[in-house]
């Protein structure tokens, strides 16, 4: 397993996000301007890209936000989601951040709670899918 990071929206990152969010979950608007200001983290298994997330500093929320956490279906259950979170959290700490936030699909919030994230009362809608803000103190 290899973990890499880049500030570019690579073809590998796009491929994983298209498969998970557009094809599997039916979201239409997967890519946005935030991709240009994000660090993209990619996990490869035997040189095959299998999981990704992005990380950026949100000036409005005044915090680092982890988003677009995606693991190819056939690779789920191998702890890649947790490994992505740990890599993103380490990047936040490296940048002197103390908190990590994310906007989780409500149906996936248990996964994030198992990784130390706490739900807020902020629930919002993203293309018809309910999401909840969650955060974790890192240091």
mmCIF file of N, CA and C in Angstrom, residues 13-80:
data_model
loop_
_atom_site.group_PDB
_atom_site.id
_atom_site.type_symbol
_atom_site.label_atom_id
_atom_site.label_comp_id
_atom_site.label_asym_id
_atom_site.label_seq_id
_atom_site.Cartn_x
_atom_site.Cartn_y
_atom_site.Cartn_z
ATOM 1 N N UNK A 13 -7.374 10.265 -9.249
ATOM 2 C CA UNK A 13 -8.342 10.820 -8.297
ATOM 3 C C UNK A 13 -9.696 10.979 -8.976
ATOM 4 N N UNK A 14 -9.717 11.520 -10.177
ATOM 5 C CA UNK A 14 -10.979 11.707 -10.912
ATOM 6 C C UNK A 14 -11.676 10.374 -11.151
ATOM 7 N N UNK A 15 -10.897 9.365 -11.539
ATOM 8 C CA UNK A 15 -11.474 8.047 -11.828
ATOM 9 C C UNK A 15 -12.192 7.477 -10.601
ATOM 10 N N UNK A 16 -11.533 7.511 -9.449
ATOM 11 C CA UNK A 16 -12.131 6.956 -8.230
ATOM 12 C C UNK A 16 -13.394 7.729 -7.867
ATOM 13 N N UNK A 17 -13.330 9.049 -7.889
ATOM 14 C CA UNK A 17 -14.489 9.852 -7.513
ATOM 15 C C UNK A 17 -15.645 9.684 -8.492
ATOM 16 N N UNK A 18 -15.367 9.563 -9.775
ATOM 17 C CA UNK A 18 -16.440 9.313 -10.759
ATOM 18 C C UNK A 18 -17.113 7.978 -10.474
ATOM 19 N N UNK A 19 -16.286 6.938 -10.243
ATOM 20 C CA UNK A 19 -16.841 5.605 -9.969
ATOM 21 C C UNK A 19 -17.735 5.609 -8.734
ATOM 22 N N UNK A 20 -17.240 6.180 -7.639
ATOM 23 C CA UNK A 20 -17.957 6.120 -6.364
ATOM 24 C C UNK A 20 -19.131 7.088 -6.333
ATOM 25 N N UNK A 21 -18.886 8.357 -6.601
ATOM 26 C CA UNK A 21 -19.919 9.368 -6.397
ATOM 27 C C UNK A 21 -20.881 9.520 -7.578
ATOM 28 N N UNK A 22 -20.382 9.431 -8.787
ATOM 29 C CA UNK A 22 -21.259 9.640 -9.941
ATOM 30 C C UNK A 22 -21.939 8.337 -10.384
ATOM 31 N N UNK A 23 -21.149 7.310 -10.634
ATOM 32 C CA UNK A 23 -21.722 6.060 -11.145
ATOM 33 C C UNK A 23 -22.462 5.276 -10.055
ATOM 34 N N UNK A 24 -21.840 5.118 -8.911
ATOM 35 C CA UNK A 24 -22.431 4.297 -7.852
ATOM 36 C C UNK A 24 -23.530 5.026 -7.084
ATOM 37 N N UNK A 25 -23.288 6.314 -6.725
ATOM 38 C CA UNK A 25 -24.229 7.029 -5.862
ATOM 39 C C UNK A 25 -25.114 8.016 -6.615
ATOM 40 N N UNK A 26 -24.846 8.270 -7.881
ATOM 41 C CA UNK A 26 -25.732 9.097 -8.694
ATOM 42 C C UNK A 26 -25.592 10.603 -8.551
ATOM 43 N N UNK A 27 -24.484 11.083 -7.980
ATOM 44 C CA UNK A 27 -24.275 12.530 -7.888
ATOM 45 C C UNK A 27 -23.860 13.063 -9.256
ATOM 46 N N UNK A 28 -24.361 14.241 -9.593
ATOM 47 C CA UNK A 28 -24.046 14.836 -10.896
ATOM 48 C C UNK A 28 -22.890 15.818 -10.819
ATOM 49 N N UNK A 29 -22.787 16.558 -9.735
ATOM 50 C CA UNK A 29 -21.809 17.639 -9.622
ATOM 51 C C UNK A 29 -20.655 17.236 -8.716
ATOM 52 N N UNK A 30 -19.799 16.373 -9.209
ATOM 53 C CA UNK A 30 -18.718 15.845 -8.374
ATOM 54 C C UNK A 30 -17.517 16.778 -8.262
ATOM 55 N N UNK A 31 -17.222 17.527 -9.283
ATOM 56 C CA UNK A 31 -16.014 18.339 -9.282
ATOM 57 C C UNK A 31 -16.373 19.813 -9.173
ATOM 58 N N UNK A 32 -15.557 20.569 -8.415
ATOM 59 C CA UNK A 32 -15.859 21.979 -8.192
ATOM 60 C C UNK A 32 -14.572 22.782 -8.022
ATOM 61 N N UNK A 33 -14.717 24.068 -7.748
ATOM 62 C CA UNK A 33 -13.562 24.956 -7.603
ATOM 63 C C UNK A 33 -12.695 24.611 -6.399
ATOM 64 N N UNK A 34 -13.252 23.916 -5.435
ATOM 65 C CA UNK A 34 -12.483 23.545 -4.249
ATOM 66 C C UNK A 34 -11.345 22.596 -4.625
ATOM 67 N N UNK A 35 -11.538 21.809 -5.683
ATOM 68 C CA UNK A 35 -10.479 20.898 -6.118
ATOM 69 C C UNK A 35 -9.179 21.639 -6.423
ATOM 70 N N UNK A 36 -9.289 22.877 -6.885
ATOM 71 C CA UNK A 36 -8.104 23.678 -7.252
ATOM 72 C C UNK A 36 -7.303 24.146 -6.042
ATOM 73 N N UNK A 37 -7.934 24.208 -4.881
ATOM 74 C CA UNK A 37 -7.243 24.688 -3.674
ATOM 75 C C UNK A 37 -7.000 23.556 -2.671
ATOM 76 N N UNK A 38 -7.196 22.320 -3.102
ATOM 77 C CA UNK A 38 -7.107 21.163 -2.208
ATOM 78 C C UNK A 38 -5.806 20.396 -2.370
ATOM 79 N N UNK A 39 -5.463 19.693 -1.303
ATOM 80 C CA UNK A 39 -4.456 18.638 -1.367
ATOM 81 C C UNK A 39 -5.248 17.350 -1.548
ATOM 82 N N UNK A 40 -4.881 16.567 -2.546
ATOM 83 C CA UNK A 40 -5.566 15.298 -2.831
ATOM 84 C C UNK A 40 -4.678 14.162 -2.337
ATOM 85 N N UNK A 41 -5.266 13.284 -1.531
ATOM 86 C CA UNK A 41 -4.544 12.140 -0.988
ATOM 87 C C UNK A 41 -5.037 10.898 -1.723
ATOM 88 N N UNK A 42 -4.092 10.058 -2.129
ATOM 89 C CA UNK A 42 -4.408 8.879 -2.929
ATOM 90 C C UNK A 42 -3.744 7.660 -2.312
ATOM 91 N N UNK A 43 -4.518 6.580 -2.177
ATOM 92 C CA UNK A 43 -3.960 5.297 -1.740
ATOM 93 C C UNK A 43 -3.967 4.358 -2.927
ATOM 94 N N UNK A 44 -2.823 3.713 -3.140
ATOM 95 C CA UNK A 44 -2.700 2.706 -4.196
ATOM 96 C C UNK A 44 -2.387 1.363 -3.560
ATOM 97 N N UNK A 45 -2.957 0.319 -4.126
ATOM 98 C CA UNK A 45 -2.714 -1.051 -3.684
ATOM 99 C C UNK A 45 -2.062 -1.776 -4.858
ATOM 100 N N UNK A 46 -0.810 -2.177 -4.690
ATOM 101 C CA UNK A 46 -0.048 -2.821 -5.767
ATOM 102 C C UNK A 46 -0.091 -1.965 -7.035
ATOM 103 N N UNK A 47 0.156 -0.674 -6.859
ATOM 104 C CA UNK A 47 0.205 0.340 -7.919
ATOM 105 C C UNK A 47 -1.157 0.708 -8.516
ATOM 106 N N UNK A 48 -2.250 0.080 -8.046
ATOM 107 C CA UNK A 48 -3.586 0.440 -8.533
ATOM 108 C C UNK A 48 -4.214 1.455 -7.582
ATOM 109 N N UNK A 49 -4.594 2.648 -8.074
ATOM 110 C CA UNK A 49 -5.263 3.639 -7.226
ATOM 111 C C UNK A 49 -6.626 3.113 -6.776
ATOM 112 N N UNK A 50 -6.864 3.113 -5.433
ATOM 113 C CA UNK A 50 -8.087 2.502 -4.915
ATOM 114 C C UNK A 50 -8.902 3.413 -3.994
ATOM 115 N N UNK A 51 -8.291 4.488 -3.477
ATOM 116 C CA UNK A 51 -9.000 5.337 -2.518
ATOM 117 C C UNK A 51 -8.436 6.754 -2.572
ATOM 118 N N UNK A 52 -9.303 7.741 -2.298
ATOM 119 C CA UNK A 52 -8.854 9.129 -2.331
ATOM 120 C C UNK A 52 -9.697 9.998 -1.411
ATOM 121 N N UNK A 53 -9.150 11.148 -1.061
ATOM 122 C CA UNK A 53 -9.892 12.193 -0.377
ATOM 123 C C UNK A 53 -9.202 13.518 -0.686
ATOM 124 N N UNK A 54 -9.861 14.601 -0.329
ATOM 125 C CA UNK A 54 -9.229 15.907 -0.494
ATOM 126 C C UNK A 54 -9.262 16.641 0.832
ATOM 127 N N UNK A 55 -8.369 17.618 0.957
ATOM 128 C CA UNK A 55 -8.218 18.382 2.179
ATOM 129 C C UNK A 55 -7.981 19.837 1.794
ATOM 130 N N UNK A 56 -8.683 20.744 2.462
ATOM 131 C CA UNK A 56 -8.485 22.164 2.182
ATOM 132 C C UNK A 56 -8.800 22.989 3.416
ATOM 133 N N UNK A 57 -8.288 24.215 3.431
ATOM 134 C CA UNK A 57 -8.596 25.121 4.527
ATOM 135 C C UNK A 57 -9.810 25.946 4.118
ATOM 136 N N UNK A 58 -10.858 25.884 4.925
ATOM 137 C CA UNK A 58 -12.090 26.624 4.659
ATOM 138 C C UNK A 58 -12.044 27.928 5.453
ATOM 139 N N UNK A 59 -11.879 29.032 4.738
ATOM 140 C CA UNK A 59 -11.762 30.337 5.403
ATOM 141 C C UNK A 59 -13.037 30.723 6.138
ATOM 142 N N UNK A 60 -14.194 30.364 5.594
ATOM 143 C CA UNK A 60 -15.468 30.701 6.234
ATOM 144 C C UNK A 60 -15.598 29.969 7.565
ATOM 145 N N UNK A 61 -15.291 28.673 7.571
ATOM 146 C CA UNK A 61 -15.398 27.879 8.800
ATOM 147 C C UNK A 61 -14.145 28.012 9.666
ATOM 148 N N UNK A 62 -13.099 28.593 9.111
ATOM 149 C CA UNK A 62 -11.811 28.752 9.789
ATOM 150 C C UNK A 62 -11.298 27.415 10.320
ATOM 151 N N UNK A 63 -11.340 26.416 9.449
ATOM 152 C CA UNK A 63 -10.856 25.095 9.815
ATOM 153 C C UNK A 63 -10.472 24.308 8.567
ATOM 154 N N UNK A 64 -9.738 23.239 8.790
ATOM 155 C CA UNK A 64 -9.411 22.319 7.695
ATOM 156 C C UNK A 64 -10.581 21.361 7.505
ATOM 157 N N UNK A 65 -10.908 21.104 6.256
ATOM 158 C CA UNK A 65 -12.031 20.224 5.930
ATOM 159 C C UNK A 65 -11.531 19.071 5.070
ATOM 160 N N UNK A 66 -11.874 17.875 5.472
ATOM 161 C CA UNK A 66 -11.581 16.670 4.704
ATOM 162 C C UNK A 66 -12.852 16.334 3.925
ATOM 163 N N UNK A 67 -12.711 16.039 2.661
ATOM 164 C CA UNK A 67 -13.902 15.741 1.875
ATOM 165 C C UNK A 67 -13.641 14.756 0.750
ATOM 166 N N UNK A 68 -14.723 14.408 0.083
ATOM 167 C CA UNK A 68 -14.684 13.524 -1.077
ATOM 168 C C UNK A 68 -13.915 12.230 -0.784
ATOM 169 N N UNK A 69 -14.215 11.655 0.375
ATOM 170 C CA UNK A 69 -13.583 10.401 0.782
ATOM 171 C C UNK A 69 -14.231 9.275 -0.008
ATOM 172 N N UNK A 70 -13.421 8.601 -0.825
ATOM 173 C CA UNK A 70 -13.961 7.585 -1.724
ATOM 174 C C UNK A 70 -13.027 6.382 -1.805
ATOM 175 N N UNK A 71 -13.616 5.194 -1.669
ATOM 176 C CA UNK A 71 -12.883 3.939 -1.807
ATOM 177 C C UNK A 71 -13.620 3.112 -2.844
ATOM 178 N N UNK A 72 -12.893 2.612 -3.840
ATOM 179 C CA UNK A 72 -13.533 1.763 -4.849
ATOM 180 C C UNK A 72 -14.214 0.585 -4.168
ATOM 181 N N UNK A 73 -15.393 0.242 -4.670
ATOM 182 C CA UNK A 73 -16.252 -0.762 -4.035
ATOM 183 C C UNK A 73 -15.528 -2.071 -3.706
ATOM 184 N N UNK A 74 -14.754 -2.566 -4.649
ATOM 185 C CA UNK A 74 -14.098 -3.857 -4.443
ATOM 186 C C UNK A 74 -12.953 -3.807 -3.424
ATOM 187 N N UNK A 75 -12.606 -2.614 -2.948
ATOM 188 C CA UNK A 75 -11.531 -2.461 -1.970
ATOM 189 C C UNK A 75 -12.042 -2.048 -0.591
ATOM 190 N N UNK A 76 -13.353 -1.919 -0.436
ATOM 191 C CA UNK A 76 -13.905 -1.544 0.869
ATOM 192 C C UNK A 76 -13.735 -2.692 1.862
ATOM 193 N N UNK A 77 -13.668 -2.332 3.134
ATOM 194 C CA UNK A 77 -13.476 -3.344 4.172
ATOM 195 C C UNK A 77 -12.010 -3.646 4.435
ATOM 196 N N UNK A 78 -11.117 -2.884 3.815
ATOM 197 C CA UNK A 78 -9.676 -3.082 4.003
ATOM 198 C C UNK A 78 -9.022 -1.930 4.764
ATOM 199 N N UNK A 79 -9.828 -1.131 5.450
ATOM 200 C CA UNK A 79 -9.347 -0.003 6.261
ATOM 201 C C UNK A 79 -8.791 1.165 5.457
ATOM 202 N N UNK A 80 -9.050 1.216 4.150
ATOM 203 C CA UNK A 80 -8.536 2.328 3.359
ATOM 204 C C UNK A 80 -9.182 3.654 3.744
#
